[in-house]
mmCIF file of C-alpha atoms in Angstrom:
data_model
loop_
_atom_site.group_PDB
_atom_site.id
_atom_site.type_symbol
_atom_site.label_atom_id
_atom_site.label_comp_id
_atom_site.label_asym_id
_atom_site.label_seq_id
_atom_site.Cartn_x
_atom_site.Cartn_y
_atom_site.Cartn_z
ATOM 1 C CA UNK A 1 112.630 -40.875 62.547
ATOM 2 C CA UNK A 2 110.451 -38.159 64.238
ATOM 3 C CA UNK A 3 113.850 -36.829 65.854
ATOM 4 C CA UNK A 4 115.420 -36.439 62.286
ATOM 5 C CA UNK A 5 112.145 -34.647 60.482
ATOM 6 C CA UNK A 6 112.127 -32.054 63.656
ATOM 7 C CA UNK A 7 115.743 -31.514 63.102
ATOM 8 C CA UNK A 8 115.180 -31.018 59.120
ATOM 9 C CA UNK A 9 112.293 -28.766 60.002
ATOM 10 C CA UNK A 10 114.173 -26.695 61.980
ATOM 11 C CA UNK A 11 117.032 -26.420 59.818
ATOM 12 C CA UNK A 12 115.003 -25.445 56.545
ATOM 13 C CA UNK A 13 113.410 -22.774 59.655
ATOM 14 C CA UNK A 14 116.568 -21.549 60.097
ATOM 15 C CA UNK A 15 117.837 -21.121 56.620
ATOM 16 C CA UNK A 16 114.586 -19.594 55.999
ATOM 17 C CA UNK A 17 115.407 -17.329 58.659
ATOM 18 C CA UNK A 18 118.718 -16.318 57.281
ATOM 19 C CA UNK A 19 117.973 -15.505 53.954
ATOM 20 C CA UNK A 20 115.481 -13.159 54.840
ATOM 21 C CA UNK A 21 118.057 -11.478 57.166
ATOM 22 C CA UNK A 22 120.285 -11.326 54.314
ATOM 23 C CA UNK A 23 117.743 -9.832 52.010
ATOM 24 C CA UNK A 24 116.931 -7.691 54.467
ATOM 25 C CA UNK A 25 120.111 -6.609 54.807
ATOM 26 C CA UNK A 26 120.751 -5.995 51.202
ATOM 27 C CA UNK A 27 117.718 -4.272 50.697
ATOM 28 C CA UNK A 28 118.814 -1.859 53.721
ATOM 29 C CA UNK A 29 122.047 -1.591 52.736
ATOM 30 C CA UNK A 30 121.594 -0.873 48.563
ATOM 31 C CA UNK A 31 118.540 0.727 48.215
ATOM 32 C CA UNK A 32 116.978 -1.742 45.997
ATOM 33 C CA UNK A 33 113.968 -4.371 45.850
ATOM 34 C CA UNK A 34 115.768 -7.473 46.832
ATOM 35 C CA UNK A 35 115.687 -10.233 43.732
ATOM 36 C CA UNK A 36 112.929 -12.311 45.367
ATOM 37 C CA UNK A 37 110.439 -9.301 45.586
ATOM 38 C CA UNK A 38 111.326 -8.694 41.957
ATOM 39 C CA UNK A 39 110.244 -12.048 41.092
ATOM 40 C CA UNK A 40 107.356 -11.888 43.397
ATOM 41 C CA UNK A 41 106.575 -8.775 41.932
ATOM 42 C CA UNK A 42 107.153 -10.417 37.997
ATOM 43 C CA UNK A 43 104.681 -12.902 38.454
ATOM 44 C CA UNK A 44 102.242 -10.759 40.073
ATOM 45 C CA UNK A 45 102.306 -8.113 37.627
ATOM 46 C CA UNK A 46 100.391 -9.800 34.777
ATOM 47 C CA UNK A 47 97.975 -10.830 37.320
ATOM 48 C CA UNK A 48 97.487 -7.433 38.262
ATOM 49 C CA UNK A 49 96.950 -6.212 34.670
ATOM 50 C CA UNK A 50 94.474 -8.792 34.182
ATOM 51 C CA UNK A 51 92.504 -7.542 36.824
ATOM 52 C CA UNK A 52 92.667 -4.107 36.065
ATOM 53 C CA UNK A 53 91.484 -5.111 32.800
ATOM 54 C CA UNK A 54 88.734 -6.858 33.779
ATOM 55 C CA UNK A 55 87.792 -4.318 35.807
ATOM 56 C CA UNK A 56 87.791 -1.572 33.182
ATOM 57 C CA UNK A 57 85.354 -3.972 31.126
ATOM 58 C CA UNK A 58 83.138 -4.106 33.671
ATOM 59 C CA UNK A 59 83.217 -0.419 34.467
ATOM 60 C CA UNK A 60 82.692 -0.078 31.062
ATOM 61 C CA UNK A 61 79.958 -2.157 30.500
ATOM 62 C CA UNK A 62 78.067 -0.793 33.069
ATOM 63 C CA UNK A 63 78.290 2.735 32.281
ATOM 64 C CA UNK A 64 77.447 1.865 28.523
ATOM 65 C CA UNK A 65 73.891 -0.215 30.276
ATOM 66 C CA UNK A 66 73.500 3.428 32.484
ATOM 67 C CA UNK A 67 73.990 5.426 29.068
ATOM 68 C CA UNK A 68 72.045 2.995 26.971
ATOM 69 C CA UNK A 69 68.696 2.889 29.949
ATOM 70 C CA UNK A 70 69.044 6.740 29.941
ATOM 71 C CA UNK A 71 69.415 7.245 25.815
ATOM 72 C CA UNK A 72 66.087 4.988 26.082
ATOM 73 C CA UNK A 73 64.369 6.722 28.114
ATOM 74 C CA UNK A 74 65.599 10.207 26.382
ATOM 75 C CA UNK A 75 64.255 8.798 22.910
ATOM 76 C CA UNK A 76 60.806 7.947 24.437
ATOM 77 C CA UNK A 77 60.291 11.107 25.739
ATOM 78 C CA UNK A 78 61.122 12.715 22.613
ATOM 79 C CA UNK A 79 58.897 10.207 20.409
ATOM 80 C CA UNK A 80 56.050 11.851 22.669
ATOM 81 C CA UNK A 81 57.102 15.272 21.961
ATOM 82 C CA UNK A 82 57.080 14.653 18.726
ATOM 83 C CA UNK A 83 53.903 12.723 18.390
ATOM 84 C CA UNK A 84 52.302 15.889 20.268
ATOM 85 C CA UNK A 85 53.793 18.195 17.861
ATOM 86 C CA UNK A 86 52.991 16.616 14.909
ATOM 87 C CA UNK A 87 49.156 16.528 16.534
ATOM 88 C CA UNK A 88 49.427 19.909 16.706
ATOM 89 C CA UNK A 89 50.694 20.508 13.248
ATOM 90 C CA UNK A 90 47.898 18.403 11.700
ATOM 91 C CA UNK A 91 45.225 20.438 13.674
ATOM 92 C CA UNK A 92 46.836 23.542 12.791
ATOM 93 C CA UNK A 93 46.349 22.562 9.028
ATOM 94 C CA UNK A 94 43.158 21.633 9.772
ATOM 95 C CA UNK A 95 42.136 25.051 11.178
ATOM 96 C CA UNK A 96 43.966 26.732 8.598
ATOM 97 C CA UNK A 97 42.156 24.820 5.510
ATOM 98 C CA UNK A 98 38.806 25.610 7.406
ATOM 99 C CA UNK A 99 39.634 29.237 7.792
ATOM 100 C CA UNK A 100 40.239 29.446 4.006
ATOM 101 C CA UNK A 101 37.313 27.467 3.015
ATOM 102 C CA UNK A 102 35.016 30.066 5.272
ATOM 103 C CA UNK A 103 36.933 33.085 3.682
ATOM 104 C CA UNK A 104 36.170 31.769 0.700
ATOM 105 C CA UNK A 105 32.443 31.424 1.007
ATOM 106 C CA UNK A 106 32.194 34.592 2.692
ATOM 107 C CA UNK A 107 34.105 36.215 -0.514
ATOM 108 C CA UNK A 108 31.396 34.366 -2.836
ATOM 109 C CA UNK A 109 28.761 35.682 -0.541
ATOM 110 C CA UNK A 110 30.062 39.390 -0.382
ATOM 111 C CA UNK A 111 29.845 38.947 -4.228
ATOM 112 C CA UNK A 112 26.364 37.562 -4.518
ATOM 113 C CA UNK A 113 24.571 38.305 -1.047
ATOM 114 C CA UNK A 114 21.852 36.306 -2.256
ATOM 115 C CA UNK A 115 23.304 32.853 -1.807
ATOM 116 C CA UNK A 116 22.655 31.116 1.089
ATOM 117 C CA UNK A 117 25.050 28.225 2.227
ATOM 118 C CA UNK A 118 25.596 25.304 4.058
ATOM 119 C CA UNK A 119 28.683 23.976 4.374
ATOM 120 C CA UNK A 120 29.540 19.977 4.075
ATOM 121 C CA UNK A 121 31.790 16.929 3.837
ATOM 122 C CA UNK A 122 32.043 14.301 1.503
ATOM 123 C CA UNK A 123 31.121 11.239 2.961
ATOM 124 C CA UNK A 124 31.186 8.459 0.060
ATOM 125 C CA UNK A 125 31.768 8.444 -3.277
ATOM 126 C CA UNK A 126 29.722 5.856 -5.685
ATOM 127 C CA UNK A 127 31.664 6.039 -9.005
ATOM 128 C CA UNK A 128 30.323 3.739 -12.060
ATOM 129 C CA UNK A 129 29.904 2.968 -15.828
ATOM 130 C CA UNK A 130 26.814 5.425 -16.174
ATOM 131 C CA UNK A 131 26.940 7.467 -13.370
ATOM 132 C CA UNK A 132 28.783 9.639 -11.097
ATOM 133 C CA UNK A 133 27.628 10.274 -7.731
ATOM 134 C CA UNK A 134 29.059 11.628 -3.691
ATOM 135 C CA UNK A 135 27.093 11.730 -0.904
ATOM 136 C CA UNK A 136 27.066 14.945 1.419
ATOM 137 C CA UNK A 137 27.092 14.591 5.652
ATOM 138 C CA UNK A 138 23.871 17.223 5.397
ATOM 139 C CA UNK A 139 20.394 16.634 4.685
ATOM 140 C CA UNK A 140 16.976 18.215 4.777
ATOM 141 C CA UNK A 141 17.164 18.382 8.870
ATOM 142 C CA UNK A 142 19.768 21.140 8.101
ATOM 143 C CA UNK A 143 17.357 22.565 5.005
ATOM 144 C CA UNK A 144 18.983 20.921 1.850
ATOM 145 C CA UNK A 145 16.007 20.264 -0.508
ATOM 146 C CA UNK A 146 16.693 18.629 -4.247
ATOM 147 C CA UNK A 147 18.007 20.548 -6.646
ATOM 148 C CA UNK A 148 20.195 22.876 -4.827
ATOM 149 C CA UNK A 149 23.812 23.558 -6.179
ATOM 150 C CA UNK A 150 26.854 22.114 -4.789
ATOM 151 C CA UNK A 151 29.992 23.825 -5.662
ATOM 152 C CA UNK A 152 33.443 24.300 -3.857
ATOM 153 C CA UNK A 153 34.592 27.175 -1.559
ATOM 154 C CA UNK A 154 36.345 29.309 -4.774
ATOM 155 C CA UNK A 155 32.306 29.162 -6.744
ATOM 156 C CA UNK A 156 33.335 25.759 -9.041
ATOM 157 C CA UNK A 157 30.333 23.405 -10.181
ATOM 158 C CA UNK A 158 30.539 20.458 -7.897
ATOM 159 C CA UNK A 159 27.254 18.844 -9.225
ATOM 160 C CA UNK A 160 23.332 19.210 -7.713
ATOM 161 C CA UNK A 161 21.516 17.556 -5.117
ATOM 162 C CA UNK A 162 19.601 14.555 -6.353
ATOM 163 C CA UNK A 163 18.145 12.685 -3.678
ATOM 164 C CA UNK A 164 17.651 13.853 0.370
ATOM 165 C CA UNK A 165 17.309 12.401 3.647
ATOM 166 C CA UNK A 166 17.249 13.291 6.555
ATOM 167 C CA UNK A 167 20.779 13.364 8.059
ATOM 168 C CA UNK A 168 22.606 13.156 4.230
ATOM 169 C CA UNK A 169 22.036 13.324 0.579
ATOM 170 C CA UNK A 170 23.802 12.407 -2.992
ATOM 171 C CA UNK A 171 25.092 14.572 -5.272
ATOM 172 C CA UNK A 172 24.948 13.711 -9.147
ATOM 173 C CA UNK A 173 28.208 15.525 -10.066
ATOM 174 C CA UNK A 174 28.988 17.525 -13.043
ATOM 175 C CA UNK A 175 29.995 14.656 -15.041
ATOM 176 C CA UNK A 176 27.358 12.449 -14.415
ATOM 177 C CA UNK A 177 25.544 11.279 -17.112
ATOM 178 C CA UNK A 178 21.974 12.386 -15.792
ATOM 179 C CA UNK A 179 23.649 16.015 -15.392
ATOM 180 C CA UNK A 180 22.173 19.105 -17.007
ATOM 181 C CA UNK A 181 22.548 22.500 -16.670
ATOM 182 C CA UNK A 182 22.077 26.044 -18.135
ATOM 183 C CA UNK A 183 25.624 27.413 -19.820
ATOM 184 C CA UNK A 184 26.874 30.014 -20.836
ATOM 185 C CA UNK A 185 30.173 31.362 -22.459
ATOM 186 C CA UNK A 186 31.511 33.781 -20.318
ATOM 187 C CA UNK A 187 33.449 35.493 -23.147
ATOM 188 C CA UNK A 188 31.304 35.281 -25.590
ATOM 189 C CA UNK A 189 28.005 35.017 -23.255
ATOM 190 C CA UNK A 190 26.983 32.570 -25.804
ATOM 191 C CA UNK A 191 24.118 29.948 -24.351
ATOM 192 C CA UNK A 192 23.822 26.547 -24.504
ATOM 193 C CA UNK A 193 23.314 23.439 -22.047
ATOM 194 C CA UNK A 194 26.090 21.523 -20.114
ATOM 195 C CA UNK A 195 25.389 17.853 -19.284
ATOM 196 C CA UNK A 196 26.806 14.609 -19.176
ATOM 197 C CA UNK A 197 27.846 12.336 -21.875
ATOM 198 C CA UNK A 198 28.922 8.630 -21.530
ATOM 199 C CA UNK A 199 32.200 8.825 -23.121
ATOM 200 C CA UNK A 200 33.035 11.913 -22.217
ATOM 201 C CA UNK A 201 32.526 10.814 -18.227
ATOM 202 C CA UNK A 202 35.434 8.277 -18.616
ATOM 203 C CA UNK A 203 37.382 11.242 -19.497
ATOM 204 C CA UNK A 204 36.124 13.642 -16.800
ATOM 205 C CA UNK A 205 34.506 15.797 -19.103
ATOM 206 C CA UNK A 206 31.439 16.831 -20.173
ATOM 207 C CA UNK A 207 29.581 18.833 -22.762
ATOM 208 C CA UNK A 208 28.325 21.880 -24.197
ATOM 209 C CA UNK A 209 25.368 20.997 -26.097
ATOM 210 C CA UNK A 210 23.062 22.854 -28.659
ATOM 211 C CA UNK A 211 25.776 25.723 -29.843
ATOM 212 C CA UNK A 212 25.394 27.167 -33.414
ATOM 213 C CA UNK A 213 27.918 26.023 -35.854
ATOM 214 C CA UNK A 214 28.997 30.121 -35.836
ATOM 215 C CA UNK A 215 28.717 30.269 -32.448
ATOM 216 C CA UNK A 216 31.814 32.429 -30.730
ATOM 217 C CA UNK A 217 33.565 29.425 -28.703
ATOM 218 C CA UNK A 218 36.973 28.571 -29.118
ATOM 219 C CA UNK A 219 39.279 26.438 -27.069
ATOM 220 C CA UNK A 220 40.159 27.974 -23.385
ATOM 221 C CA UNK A 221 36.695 29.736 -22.722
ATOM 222 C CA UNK A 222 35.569 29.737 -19.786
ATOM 223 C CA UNK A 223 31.703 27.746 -18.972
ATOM 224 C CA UNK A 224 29.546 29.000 -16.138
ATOM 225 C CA UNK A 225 25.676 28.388 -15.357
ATOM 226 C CA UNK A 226 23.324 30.188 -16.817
ATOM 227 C CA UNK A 227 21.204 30.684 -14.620
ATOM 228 C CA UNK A 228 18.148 29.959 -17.436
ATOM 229 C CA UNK A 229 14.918 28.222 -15.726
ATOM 230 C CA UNK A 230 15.788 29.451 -12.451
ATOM 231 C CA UNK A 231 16.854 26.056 -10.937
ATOM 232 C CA UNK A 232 20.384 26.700 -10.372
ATOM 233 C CA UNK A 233 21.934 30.341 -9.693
ATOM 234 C CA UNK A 234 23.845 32.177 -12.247
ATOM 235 C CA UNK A 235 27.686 32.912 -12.973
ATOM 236 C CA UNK A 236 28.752 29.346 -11.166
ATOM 237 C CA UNK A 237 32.178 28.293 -12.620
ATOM 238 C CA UNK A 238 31.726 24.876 -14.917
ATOM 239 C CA UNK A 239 35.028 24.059 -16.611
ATOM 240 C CA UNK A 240 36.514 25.266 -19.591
ATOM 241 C CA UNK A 241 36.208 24.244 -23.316
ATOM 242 C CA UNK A 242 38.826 21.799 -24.627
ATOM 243 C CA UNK A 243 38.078 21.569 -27.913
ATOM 244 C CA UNK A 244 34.846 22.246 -30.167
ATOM 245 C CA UNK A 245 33.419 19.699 -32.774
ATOM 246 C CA UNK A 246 30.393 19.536 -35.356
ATOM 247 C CA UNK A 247 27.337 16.889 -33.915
ATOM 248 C CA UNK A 248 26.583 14.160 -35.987
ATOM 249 C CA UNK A 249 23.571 16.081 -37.004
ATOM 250 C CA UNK A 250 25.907 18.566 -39.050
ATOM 251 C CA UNK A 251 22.948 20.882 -37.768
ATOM 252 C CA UNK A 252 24.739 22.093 -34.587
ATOM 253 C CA UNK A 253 28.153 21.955 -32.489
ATOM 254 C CA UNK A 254 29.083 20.512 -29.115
ATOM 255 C CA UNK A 255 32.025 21.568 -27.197
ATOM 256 C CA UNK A 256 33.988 19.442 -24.419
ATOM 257 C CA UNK A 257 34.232 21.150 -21.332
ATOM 258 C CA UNK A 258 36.524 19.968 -18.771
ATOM 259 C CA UNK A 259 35.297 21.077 -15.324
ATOM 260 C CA UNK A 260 37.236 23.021 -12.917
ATOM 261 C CA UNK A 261 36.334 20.465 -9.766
ATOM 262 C CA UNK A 262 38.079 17.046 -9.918
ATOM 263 C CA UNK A 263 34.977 15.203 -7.994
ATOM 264 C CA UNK A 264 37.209 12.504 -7.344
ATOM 265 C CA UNK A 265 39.936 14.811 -5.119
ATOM 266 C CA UNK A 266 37.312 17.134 -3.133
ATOM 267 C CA UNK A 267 36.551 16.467 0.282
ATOM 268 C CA UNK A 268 34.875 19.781 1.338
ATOM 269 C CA UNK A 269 31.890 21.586 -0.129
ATOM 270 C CA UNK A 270 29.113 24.332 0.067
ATOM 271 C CA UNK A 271 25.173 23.516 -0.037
ATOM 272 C CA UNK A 272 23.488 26.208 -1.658
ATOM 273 C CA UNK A 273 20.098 26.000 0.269
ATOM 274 C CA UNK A 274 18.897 29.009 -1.337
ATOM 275 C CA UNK A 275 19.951 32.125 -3.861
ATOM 276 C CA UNK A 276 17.727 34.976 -5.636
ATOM 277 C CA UNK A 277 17.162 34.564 -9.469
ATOM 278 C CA UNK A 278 18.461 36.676 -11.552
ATOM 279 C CA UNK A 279 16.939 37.426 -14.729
#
């Protein structure tokens, strides 16, 4: 038995060994892949494809993770660059509002060199059903004393100072109902009183008291202090006159004035601490 398989072994050998004589042979003597190699290379080729193709993927994918990391870390530099910028864009508003608000006052000064200012920032507001009030950041450690006028950088009627302490104060604005103030027409240069009014505060307005019933006022004049008892200085800004009714005393008129400052929007205004009356 072992005699025959060593005999079959070495036959299948031998045939083994002249077939690939043969195809040697033909492949020497044609030029061509023998059929075998053909096969060999059939069945390999899809396996070779694969691989490539897997291969591709991979490079791919990795390249795509290289790109993506490096996009990432692009995009977070920028966002800082951009955060900085926009820092410096905000401060540079910042400067620039600040730079009008001082041209401003020194405008109004240049005009009247008697005022003196301080300048301040809103720090709460304290709006209700019967009054109207802001507190300022300055107080009388920076000289602010009751009474003195509050108005905006451009000479508008913000209100007066009511109440002081040391590091801050309150304001009762222009609308409050506790306001009053010396008026005058500026057209007409017709006097009267400005102060607050219940109903009219719920508007944002407030009024002109104590006019004649043929007083010159008509709808679009301009309302500016007085300057009459010497509390507050003259030829401040108040509002202008929206429209002019009889009181219920038929005696006299009243006119609505609606003031130039919204004291709801300002942020920013000027203390005047002192100012030489004008007669």
């Amino acid at each position: 038995m072992k005699a025959f398989f060593s005999f079959r072994t070495l036959v299948i050998l031998l045939v083994l060994a002249i077939l690939c004589l043969a195809l040697a042979v033909y492949t020497g003597a044609t030029g061509n892949s023998n059929p075998i190699s053909h096969a060999i290379g059939v069945v390999v080729s899809p396996i070779q494809q694969g691989v490539s193709r897997v291969y591709d993927v991979f490079r791919q994918g990795r390249d795509y993770i290289d790109n993506y990391q490096a996009l990432e870390e692009e995009n977070a530099a920028l966002r800082v660059q951009v955060s900085e910028l926009e820092q410096q864009v905000r401060d540079a508003a910042i400067a620039t509002e600040e730079n009008n608000r001082l041209r401003n006052l020194l405008g109004m000064q240049e005009r009247n060199r008697s005022l003196t200012f301080r300048t301040a920032e809103v720090i709460a507001r304290s709006p209700g059903n019967w009054s109207n009030t802001i507190s300022l950041d300055k107080g009388s450690n920076d000289g602010v004393a009751e009474n003195d006028l509050v108005v905006t950088d451009d000479n508008r009627m913000v209100g007066y100072v009511s109440s002081v302490a040391p590091t801050y104060c309150e304001v009762t604005t222009v609308i409050d109902t506790s306001m009053q103030a010396g008026a005058m027409v500026t057209r007409s240069r017709v006097a009267a009183v400005a102060e607050g009014d219940y109903t009219l505060m719920n508007e944002g307005c407030l009024r002109l008291s104590y006019l004649e019933t043929d007083a010159d006022v008509v709808i679009g004049d301009t309302v500016e202090t007085s300057g009459r008892g010497g509390v507050f200085p003259k030829g401040i800004m108040i509002g202008t006159i929206e429209r002019v009714a009889p009181e219920d005393n038929g005696i006299s008129n009243y006119a609505v004035i609606r003031p130039f400052v919204d004291v709801g929007e300002i942020t920013h205004v000027a203390i005047i601490t002192d100012f030489e009356v004008i007669d």
